[in-house]
Coordinates of C-alpha atoms and ligand atoms in Angstrom, one line a residue:
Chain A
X1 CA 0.0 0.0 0.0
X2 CA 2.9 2.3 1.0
X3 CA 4.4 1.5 -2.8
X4 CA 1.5 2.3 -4.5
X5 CA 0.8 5.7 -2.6
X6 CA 4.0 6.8 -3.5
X7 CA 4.3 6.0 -7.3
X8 CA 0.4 7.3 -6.9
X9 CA 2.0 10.6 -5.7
X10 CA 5.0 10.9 -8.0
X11 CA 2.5 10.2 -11.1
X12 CA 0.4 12.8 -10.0
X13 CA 2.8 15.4 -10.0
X14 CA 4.4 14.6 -12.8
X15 CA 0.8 15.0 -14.3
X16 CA 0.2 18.5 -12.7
X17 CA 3.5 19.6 -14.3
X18 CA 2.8 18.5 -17.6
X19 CA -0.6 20.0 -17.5
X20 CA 0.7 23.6 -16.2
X21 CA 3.0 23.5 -19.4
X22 CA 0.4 22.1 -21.6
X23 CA -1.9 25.0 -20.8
X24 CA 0.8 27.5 -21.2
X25 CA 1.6 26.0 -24.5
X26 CA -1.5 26.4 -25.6
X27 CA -2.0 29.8 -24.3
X28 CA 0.8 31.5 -26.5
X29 CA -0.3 29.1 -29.1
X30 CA -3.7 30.4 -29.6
X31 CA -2.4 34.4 -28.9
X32 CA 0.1 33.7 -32.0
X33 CA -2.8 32.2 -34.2
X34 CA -4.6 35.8 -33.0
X35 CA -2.0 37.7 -34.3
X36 CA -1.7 35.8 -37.8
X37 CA -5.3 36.0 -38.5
X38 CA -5.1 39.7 -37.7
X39 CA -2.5 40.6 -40.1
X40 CA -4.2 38.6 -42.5
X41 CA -7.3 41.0 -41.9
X42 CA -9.6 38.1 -40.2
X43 CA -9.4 39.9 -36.7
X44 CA -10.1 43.8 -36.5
X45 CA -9.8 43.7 -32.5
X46 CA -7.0 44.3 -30.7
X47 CA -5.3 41.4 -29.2
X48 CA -5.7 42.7 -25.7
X49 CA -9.6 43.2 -26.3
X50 CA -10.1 40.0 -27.2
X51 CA -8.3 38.0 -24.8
X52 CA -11.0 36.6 -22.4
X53 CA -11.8 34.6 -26.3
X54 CA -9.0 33.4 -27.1
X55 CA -7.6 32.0 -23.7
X56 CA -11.4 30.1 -23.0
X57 CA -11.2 28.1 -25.6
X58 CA -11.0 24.3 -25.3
X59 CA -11.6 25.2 -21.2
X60 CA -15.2 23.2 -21.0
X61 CA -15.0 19.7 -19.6
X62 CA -16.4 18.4 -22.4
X63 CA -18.9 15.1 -22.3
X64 CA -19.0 14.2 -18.2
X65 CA -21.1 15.9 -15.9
X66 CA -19.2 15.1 -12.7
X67 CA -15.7 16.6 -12.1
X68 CA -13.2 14.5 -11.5
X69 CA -12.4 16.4 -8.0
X70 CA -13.7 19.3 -6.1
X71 CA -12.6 23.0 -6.7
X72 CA -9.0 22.3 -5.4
X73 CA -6.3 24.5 -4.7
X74 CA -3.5 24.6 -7.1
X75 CA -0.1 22.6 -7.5
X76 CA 2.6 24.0 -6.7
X77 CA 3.9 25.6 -10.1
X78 CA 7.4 23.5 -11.4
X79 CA 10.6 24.7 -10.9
X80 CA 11.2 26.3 -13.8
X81 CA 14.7 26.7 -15.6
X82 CA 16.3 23.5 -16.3
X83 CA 14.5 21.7 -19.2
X84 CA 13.7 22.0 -23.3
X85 CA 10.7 23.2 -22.4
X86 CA 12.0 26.3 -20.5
X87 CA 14.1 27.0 -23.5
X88 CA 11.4 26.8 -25.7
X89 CA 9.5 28.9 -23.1
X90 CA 12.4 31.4 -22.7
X91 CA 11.5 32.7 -26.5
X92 CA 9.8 36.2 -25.6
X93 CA 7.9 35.5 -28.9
X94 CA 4.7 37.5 -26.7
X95 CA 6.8 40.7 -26.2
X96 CA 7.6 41.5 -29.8
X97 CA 3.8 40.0 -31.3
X98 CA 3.4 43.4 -33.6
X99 CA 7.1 44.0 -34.7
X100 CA 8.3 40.1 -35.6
X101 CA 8.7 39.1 -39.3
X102 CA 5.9 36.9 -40.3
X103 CA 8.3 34.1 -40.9
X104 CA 10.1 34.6 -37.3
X105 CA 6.2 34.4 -36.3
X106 CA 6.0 30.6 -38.0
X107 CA 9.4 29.8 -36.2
X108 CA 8.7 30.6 -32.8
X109 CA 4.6 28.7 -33.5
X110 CA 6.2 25.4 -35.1
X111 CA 8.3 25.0 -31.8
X112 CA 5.7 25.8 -29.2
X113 CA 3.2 23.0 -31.5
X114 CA 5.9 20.6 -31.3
X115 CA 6.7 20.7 -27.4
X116 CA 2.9 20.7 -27.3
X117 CA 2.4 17.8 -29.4
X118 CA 5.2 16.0 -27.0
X119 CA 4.1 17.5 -23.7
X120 CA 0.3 16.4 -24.2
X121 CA 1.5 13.1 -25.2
X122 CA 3.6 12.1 -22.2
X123 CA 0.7 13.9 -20.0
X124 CA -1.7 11.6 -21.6
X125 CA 0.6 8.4 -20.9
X126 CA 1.2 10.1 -17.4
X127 CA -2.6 10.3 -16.9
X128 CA -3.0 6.6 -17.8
X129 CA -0.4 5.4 -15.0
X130 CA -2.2 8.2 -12.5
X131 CA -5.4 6.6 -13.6
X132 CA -4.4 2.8 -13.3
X133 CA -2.5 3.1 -9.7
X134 CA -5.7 5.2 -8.2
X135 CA -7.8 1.9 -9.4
X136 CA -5.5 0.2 -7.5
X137 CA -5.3 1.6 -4.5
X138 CA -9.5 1.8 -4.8
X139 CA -9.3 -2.0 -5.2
X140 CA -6.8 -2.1 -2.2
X141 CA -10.0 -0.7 -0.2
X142 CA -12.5 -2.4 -1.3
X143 CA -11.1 -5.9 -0.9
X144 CA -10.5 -4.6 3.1
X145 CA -14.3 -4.2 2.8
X146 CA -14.5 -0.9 2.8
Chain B
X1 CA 13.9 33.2 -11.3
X2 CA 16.6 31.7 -15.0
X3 CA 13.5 33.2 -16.6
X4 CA 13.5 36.5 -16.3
X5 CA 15.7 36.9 -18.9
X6 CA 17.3 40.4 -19.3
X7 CA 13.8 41.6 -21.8
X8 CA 11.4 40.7 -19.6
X9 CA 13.5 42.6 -16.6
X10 CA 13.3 45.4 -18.6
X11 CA 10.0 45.7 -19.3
X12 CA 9.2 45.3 -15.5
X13 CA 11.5 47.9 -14.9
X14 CA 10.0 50.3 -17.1
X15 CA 6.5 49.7 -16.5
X16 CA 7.5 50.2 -12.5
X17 CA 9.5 53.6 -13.1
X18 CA 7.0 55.1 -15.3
X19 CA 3.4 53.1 -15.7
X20 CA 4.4 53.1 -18.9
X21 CA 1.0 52.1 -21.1
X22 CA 2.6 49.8 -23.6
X23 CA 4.8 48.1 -21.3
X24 CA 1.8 47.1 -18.8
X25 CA -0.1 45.5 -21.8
X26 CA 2.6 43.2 -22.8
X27 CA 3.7 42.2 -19.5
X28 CA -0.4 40.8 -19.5
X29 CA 0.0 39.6 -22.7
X30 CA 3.1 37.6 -22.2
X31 CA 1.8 36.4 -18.5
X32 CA -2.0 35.7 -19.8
X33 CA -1.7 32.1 -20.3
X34 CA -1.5 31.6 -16.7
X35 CA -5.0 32.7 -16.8
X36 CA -6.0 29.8 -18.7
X37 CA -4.5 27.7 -16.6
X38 CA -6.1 28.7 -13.7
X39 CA -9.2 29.2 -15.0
X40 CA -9.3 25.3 -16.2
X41 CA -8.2 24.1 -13.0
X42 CA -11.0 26.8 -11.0
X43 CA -14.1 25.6 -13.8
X44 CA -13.3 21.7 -13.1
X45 CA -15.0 21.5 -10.4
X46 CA -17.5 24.2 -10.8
X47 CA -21.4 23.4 -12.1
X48 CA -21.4 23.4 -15.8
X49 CA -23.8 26.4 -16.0
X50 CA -20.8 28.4 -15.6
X51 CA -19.2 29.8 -18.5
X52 CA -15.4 29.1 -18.6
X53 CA -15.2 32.8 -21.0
X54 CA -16.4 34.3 -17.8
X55 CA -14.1 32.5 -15.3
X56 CA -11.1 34.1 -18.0
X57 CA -12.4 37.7 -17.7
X58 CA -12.2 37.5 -14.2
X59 CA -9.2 36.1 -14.2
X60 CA -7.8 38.8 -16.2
X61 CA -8.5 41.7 -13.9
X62 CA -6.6 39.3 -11.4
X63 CA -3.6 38.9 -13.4
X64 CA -3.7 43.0 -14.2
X65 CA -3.8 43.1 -10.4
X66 CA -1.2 41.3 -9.8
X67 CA 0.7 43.2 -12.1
X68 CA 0.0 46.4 -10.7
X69 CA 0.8 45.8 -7.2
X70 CA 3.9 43.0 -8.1
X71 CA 7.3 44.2 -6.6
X72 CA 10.1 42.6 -8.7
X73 CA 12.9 43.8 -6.9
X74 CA 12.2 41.4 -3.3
X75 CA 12.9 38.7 -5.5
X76 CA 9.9 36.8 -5.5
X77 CA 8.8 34.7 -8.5
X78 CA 5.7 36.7 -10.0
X79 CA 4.1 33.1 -11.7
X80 CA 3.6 32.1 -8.2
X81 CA 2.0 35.2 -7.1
X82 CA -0.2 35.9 -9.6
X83 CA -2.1 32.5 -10.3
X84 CA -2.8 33.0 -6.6
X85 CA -3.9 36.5 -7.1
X86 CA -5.8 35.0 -10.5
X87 CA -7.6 32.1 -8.7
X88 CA -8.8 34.8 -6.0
X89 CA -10.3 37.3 -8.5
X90 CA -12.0 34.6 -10.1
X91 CA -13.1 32.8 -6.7
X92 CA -14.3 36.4 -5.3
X93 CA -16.2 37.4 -8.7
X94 CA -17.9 34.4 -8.4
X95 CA -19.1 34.6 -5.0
X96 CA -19.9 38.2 -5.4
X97 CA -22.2 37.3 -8.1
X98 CA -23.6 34.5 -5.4
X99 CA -23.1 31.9 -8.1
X100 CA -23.9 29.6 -5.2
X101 CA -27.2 30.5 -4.0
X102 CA -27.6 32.8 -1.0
X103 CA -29.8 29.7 0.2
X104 CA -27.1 27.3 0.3
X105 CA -25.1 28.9 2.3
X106 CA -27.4 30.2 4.9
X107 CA -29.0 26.2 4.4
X108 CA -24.8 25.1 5.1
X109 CA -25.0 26.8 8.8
X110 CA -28.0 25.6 9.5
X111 CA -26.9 21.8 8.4
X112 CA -24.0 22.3 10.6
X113 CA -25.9 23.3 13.8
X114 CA -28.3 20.7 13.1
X115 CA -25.8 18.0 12.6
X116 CA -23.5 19.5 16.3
X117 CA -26.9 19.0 18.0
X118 CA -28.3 15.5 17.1
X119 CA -24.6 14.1 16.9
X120 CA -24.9 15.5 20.6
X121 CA -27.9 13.5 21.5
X122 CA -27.4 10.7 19.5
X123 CA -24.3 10.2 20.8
X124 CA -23.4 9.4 16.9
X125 CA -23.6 11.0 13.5
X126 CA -26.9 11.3 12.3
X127 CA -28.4 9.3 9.2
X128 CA -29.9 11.7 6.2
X129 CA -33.5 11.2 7.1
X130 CA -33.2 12.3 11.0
X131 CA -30.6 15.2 10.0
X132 CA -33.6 15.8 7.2
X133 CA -36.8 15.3 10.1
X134 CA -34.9 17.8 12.7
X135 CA -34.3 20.7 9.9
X136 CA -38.0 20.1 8.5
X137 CA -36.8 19.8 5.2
X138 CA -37.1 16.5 2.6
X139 CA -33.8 14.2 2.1
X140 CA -34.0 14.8 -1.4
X141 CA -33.1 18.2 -0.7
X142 CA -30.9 18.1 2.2
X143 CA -29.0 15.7 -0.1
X144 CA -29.3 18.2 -3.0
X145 CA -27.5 21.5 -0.6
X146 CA -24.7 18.7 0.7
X147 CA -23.6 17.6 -2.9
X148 CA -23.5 21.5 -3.8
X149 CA -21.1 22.5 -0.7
X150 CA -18.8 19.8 -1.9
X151 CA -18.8 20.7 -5.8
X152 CA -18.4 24.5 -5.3
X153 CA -15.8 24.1 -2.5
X154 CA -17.5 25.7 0.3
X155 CA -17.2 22.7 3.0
X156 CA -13.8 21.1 2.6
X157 CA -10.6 20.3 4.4
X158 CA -7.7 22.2 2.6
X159 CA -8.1 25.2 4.4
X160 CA -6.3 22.8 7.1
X161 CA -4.6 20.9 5.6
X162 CA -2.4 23.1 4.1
X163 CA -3.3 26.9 5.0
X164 CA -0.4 28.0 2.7
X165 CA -2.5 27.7 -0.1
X166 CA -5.9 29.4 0.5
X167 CA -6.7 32.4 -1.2
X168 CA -6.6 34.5 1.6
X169 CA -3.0 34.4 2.1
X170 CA -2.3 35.0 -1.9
X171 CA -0.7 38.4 -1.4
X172 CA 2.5 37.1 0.9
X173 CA 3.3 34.2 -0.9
X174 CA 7.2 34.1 -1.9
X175 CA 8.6 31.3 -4.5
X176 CA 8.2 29.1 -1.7
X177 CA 10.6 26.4 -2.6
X178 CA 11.1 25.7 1.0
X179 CA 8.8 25.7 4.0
X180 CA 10.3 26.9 7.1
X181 CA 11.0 24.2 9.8
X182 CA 8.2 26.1 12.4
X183 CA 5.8 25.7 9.0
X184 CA 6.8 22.0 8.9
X185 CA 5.9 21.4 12.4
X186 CA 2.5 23.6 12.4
X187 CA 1.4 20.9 9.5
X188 CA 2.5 18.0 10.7
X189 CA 0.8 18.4 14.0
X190 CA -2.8 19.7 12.2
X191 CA -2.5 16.5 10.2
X192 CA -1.7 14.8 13.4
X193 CA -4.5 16.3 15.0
X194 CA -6.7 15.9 12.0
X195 CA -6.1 12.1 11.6
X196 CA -7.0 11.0 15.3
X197 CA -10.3 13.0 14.5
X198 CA -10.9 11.0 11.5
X199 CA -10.2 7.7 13.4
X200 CA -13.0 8.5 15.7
X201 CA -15.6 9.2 12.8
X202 CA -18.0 6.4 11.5
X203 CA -16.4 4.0 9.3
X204 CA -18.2 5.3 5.8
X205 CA -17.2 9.3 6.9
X206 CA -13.8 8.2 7.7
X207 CA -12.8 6.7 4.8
X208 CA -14.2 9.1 2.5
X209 CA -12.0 11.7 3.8
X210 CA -9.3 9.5 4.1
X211 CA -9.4 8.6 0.0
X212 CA -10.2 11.7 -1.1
X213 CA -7.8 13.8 0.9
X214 CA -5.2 11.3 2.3
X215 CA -4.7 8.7 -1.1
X216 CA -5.8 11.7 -3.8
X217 CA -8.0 9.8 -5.7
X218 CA -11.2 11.0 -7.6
X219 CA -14.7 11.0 -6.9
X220 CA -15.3 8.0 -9.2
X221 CA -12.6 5.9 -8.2
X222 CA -14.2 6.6 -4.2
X223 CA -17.5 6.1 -5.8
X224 CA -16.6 2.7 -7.0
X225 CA -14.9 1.7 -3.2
X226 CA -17.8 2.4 -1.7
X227 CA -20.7 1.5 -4.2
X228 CA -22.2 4.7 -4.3
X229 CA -22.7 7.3 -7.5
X230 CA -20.8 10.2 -7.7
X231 CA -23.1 12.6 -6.6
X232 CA -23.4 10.3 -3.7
X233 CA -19.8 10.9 -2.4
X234 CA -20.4 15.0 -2.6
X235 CA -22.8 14.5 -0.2
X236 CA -20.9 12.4 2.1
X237 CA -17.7 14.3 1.6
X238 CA -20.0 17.2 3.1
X239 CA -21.4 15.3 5.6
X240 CA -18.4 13.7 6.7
X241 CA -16.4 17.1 6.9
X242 CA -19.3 19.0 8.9
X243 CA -19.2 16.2 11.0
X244 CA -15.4 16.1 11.6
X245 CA -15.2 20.1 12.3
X246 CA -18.0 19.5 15.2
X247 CA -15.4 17.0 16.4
X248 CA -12.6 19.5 16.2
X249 CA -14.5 21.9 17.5
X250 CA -15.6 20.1 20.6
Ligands
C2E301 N1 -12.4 17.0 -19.9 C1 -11.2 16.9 -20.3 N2 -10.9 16.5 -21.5 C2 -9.6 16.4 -21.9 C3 -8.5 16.8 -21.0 N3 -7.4 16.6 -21.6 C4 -7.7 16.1 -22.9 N4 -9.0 16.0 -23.0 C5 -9.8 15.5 -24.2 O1 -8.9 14.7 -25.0 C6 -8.8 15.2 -26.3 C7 -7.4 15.1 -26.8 O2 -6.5 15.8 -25.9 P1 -4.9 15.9 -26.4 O3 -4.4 14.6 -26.8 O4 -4.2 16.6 -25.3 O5 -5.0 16.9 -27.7 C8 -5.5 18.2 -27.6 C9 -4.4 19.2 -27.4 O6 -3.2 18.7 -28.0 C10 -4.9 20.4 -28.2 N5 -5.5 21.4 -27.3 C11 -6.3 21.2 -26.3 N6 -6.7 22.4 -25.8 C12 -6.1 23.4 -26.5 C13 -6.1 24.8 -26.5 O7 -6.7 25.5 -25.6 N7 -5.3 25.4 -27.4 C14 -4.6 24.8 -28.3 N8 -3.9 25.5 -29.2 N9 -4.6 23.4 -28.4 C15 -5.3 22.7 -27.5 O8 -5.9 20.0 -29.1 C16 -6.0 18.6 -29.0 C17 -7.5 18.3 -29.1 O9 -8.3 18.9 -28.1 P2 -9.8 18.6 -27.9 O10 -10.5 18.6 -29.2 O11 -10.3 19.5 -26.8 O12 -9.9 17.1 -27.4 C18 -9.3 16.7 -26.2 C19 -10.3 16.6 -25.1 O13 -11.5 16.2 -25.6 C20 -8.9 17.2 -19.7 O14 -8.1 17.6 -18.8 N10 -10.2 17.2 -19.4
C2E302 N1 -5.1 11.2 -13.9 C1 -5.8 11.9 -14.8 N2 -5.8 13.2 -14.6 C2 -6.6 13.9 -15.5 C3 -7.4 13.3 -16.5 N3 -8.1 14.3 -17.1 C4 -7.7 15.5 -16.5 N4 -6.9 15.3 -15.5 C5 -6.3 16.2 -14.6 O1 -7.3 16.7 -13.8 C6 -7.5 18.2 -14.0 C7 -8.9 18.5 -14.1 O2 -9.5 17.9 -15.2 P1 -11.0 18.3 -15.7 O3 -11.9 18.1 -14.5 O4 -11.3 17.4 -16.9 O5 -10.9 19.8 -16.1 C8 -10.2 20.2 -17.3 C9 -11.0 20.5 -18.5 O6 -12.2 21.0 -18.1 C10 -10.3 21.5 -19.2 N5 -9.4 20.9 -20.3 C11 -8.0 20.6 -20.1 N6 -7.5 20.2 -21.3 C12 -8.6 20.2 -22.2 C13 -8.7 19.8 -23.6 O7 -7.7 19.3 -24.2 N7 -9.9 19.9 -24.1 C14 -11.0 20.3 -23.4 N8 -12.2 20.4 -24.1 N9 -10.9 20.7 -22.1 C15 -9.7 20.6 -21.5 O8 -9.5 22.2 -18.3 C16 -9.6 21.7 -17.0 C17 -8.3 21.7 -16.3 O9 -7.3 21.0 -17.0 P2 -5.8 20.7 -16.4 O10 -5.3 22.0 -15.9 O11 -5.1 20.0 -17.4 O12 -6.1 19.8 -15.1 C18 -6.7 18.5 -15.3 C19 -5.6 17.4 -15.3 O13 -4.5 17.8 -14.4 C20 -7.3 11.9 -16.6 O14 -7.9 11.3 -17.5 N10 -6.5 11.2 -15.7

């Protein structure tokens, strides 16, 4: 039991790092899709104005009804500094939105959508793990009779 | 913090020095996606009927907050501070706008008095139907406000178990990589103190807590241990938790 709440624990933060990066990721992803669609002349708003839009999208929970846990506080963030991801991260792509060449634009997006491809594939291997040890402890208790 | 690279130092020193217009907007721009983040993490365990747009614009006016009153120069790591700030903005907004029914919570105080005074007489914790007969209400409904006060996060334990992290205390937090020993001790001896008064509960009570707080696992996977739905273990969870406070409290 002690085994299995401990790789229980390790999975799950692991998982809660990989999220806060995947939601990151997709954050500056979906401001640089703003920006391209506004030079194109799709967008007349300003990015700032439209903001509450483009950061709520893919936020619903989808198909279930029930959450999967009650309004919890928040991980701790990761340490930040050390990995790719940082370096990718590190780009201050979001500081320099109206003055970079449309081209330096594509750069810095291809990078951040292949962490993201990465980081939401290891999370979703990650999730699996969390997902089979949690049965297992809940099996752990109900053979005890719970 | 590695990054604050020399651009984004400068753009918090300028915006500082002279509330400089331009600066201020990219600093939310560039930190925004925290918003998202915390407004995912907020929603999940909020009602559908909430729009997850709406949890973002509040979120925003956190993170502008935050901004505002941020002082880079003690050091501190802003991320940490400002998904605090954001998750309180959002978590005030939504209360202001009594997204959980006046009702409810006037209906939680009453539930706990109710439940202090027959666990009193009963000398145990009451079942749903005498908690229901004493407060002159039907189960169905009882049951209905003790599954709400678990989903919306008004009756809970992590104001205890780790006080670090409520709201409340957003504005001092520091990168806190690491808890000072006297923190260490205050939380080891609440969860001391916490687990004896979970030994004493009922069997059902106690082990809801202990799953859902102690192993970290979901309301399904507690759901399945115990052979109850879902919405079943909010209203224990409740239960249990007004139960264990009257305990504490004692
Ligand atoms: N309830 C719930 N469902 C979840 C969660 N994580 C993943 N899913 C579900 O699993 C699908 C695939 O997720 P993915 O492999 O991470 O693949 C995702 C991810 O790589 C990416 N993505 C997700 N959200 C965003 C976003 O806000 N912006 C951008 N740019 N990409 C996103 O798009 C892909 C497809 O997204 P969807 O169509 O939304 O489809 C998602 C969603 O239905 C979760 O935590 N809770
Ligand atoms: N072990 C395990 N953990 C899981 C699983 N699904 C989600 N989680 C974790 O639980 C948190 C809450 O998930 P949610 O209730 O679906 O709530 C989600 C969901 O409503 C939404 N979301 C996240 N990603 C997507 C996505 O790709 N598409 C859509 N449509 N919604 C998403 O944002 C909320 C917060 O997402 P996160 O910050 O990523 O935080 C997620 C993630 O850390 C799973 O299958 N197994």
């Amino acid at each position: 039991l002690e085994q299995l709440r401990a790789r229980k624990a390790l999975a799950s933060e692991v998982e809660n790092e990989l999220s806060y990066y995947r939601r990151v990721l997709h954050g500056r992803i979906d401001l640089i899709r703003f920006e391209q669609r506004r030079r194109r002349g799709e967008e007349t708003r300003r990015l700032i104005d439209a903001l509450p839009e483009i950061l709520s999208e893919q936020l619903g929970r989808g198909g279930s009804e029930m959450p999967r846990t009650f309004v919890t506080d928040l991980p701790p963030l990761p340490d930040t500094g050390r990995r790719d991801i940082d370096h990718i991260l590190s780009d201050e792509v979001l500081l320099r939105l109206d003055e970079m060449s449309d081209e330096r634009l594509q750069v810095s997006l291809d990078a951040l959508l292949a962490m993201e491809r990465e980081v939401s594939e290891s999370r979703r291997r990650v999730q699996q793990v969390e997902d089979r040890l949690g049965e297992a402890l809940a099996e752990r208790y109900r053979s005890v009779g719970a | 913090g590695p990054e604050r690279t020399d651009e984004i130092g400068a753009l918090w020193a300028r915006f500082k020095a002279t509330g400089d217009e331009t600066a201020r907007e990219k600093l939310i721009i560039h930190y925004s996606p925290l918003v998202k983040f915390v407004a995912g993490r907020v929603g999940a365990g909020l009602p559908r009927s909430v729009d997850p747009g709406d949890l973002v614009s509040y979120g925003i006016f956190g993170l502008i907050d935050a901004i505002d009153k941020f002082e880079p120069e003690r050091g501190f790591k802003f991320e940490t501070y400002a998904i605090n700030r954001i998750k309180g903005a959002i978590l005030d907004e939504l209360r202001a706008l009594d997204w959980v029914p006046r009702s409810v919570r006037a209906k939680a105080r009453e539930i706990e008095r109710s439940m202090a005074e027959l666990e009193h007489r009963l000398q145990r914790t009451p079942t749903d139907e005498e908690l229901a007969r004493h407060m002159g209400m039907p189960v169905e409904e009882l049951q209905d406000v003790l599954g709400k006060l678990s989903m919306v996060g008004l009756v809970g334990l992590d104001d205890l178990l780790d006080p670090e992290s409520s709201t409340t205390r957003g504005d001092m937090i520091a990168d806190r990589t690491e808890p000072s020993p006297e923190e260490n001790y205050q939380k080891e001896e609440t969860r001391r103190v916490l687990a004896e008064a979970l030994n004493k509960l009922p069997d059902r009570e106690r082990l809801v807590l202990t799953l859902y707080y102690f192993e970290g696992l979901t309301l399904a996977e507690i759901g399945e241990v115990l052979g109850v739905t879902e919405s079943r273990v909010c209203q224990l969870h409740a239960k249990s938790v007004l139960s264990l406070r009257n305990r504490l409290s004692e």
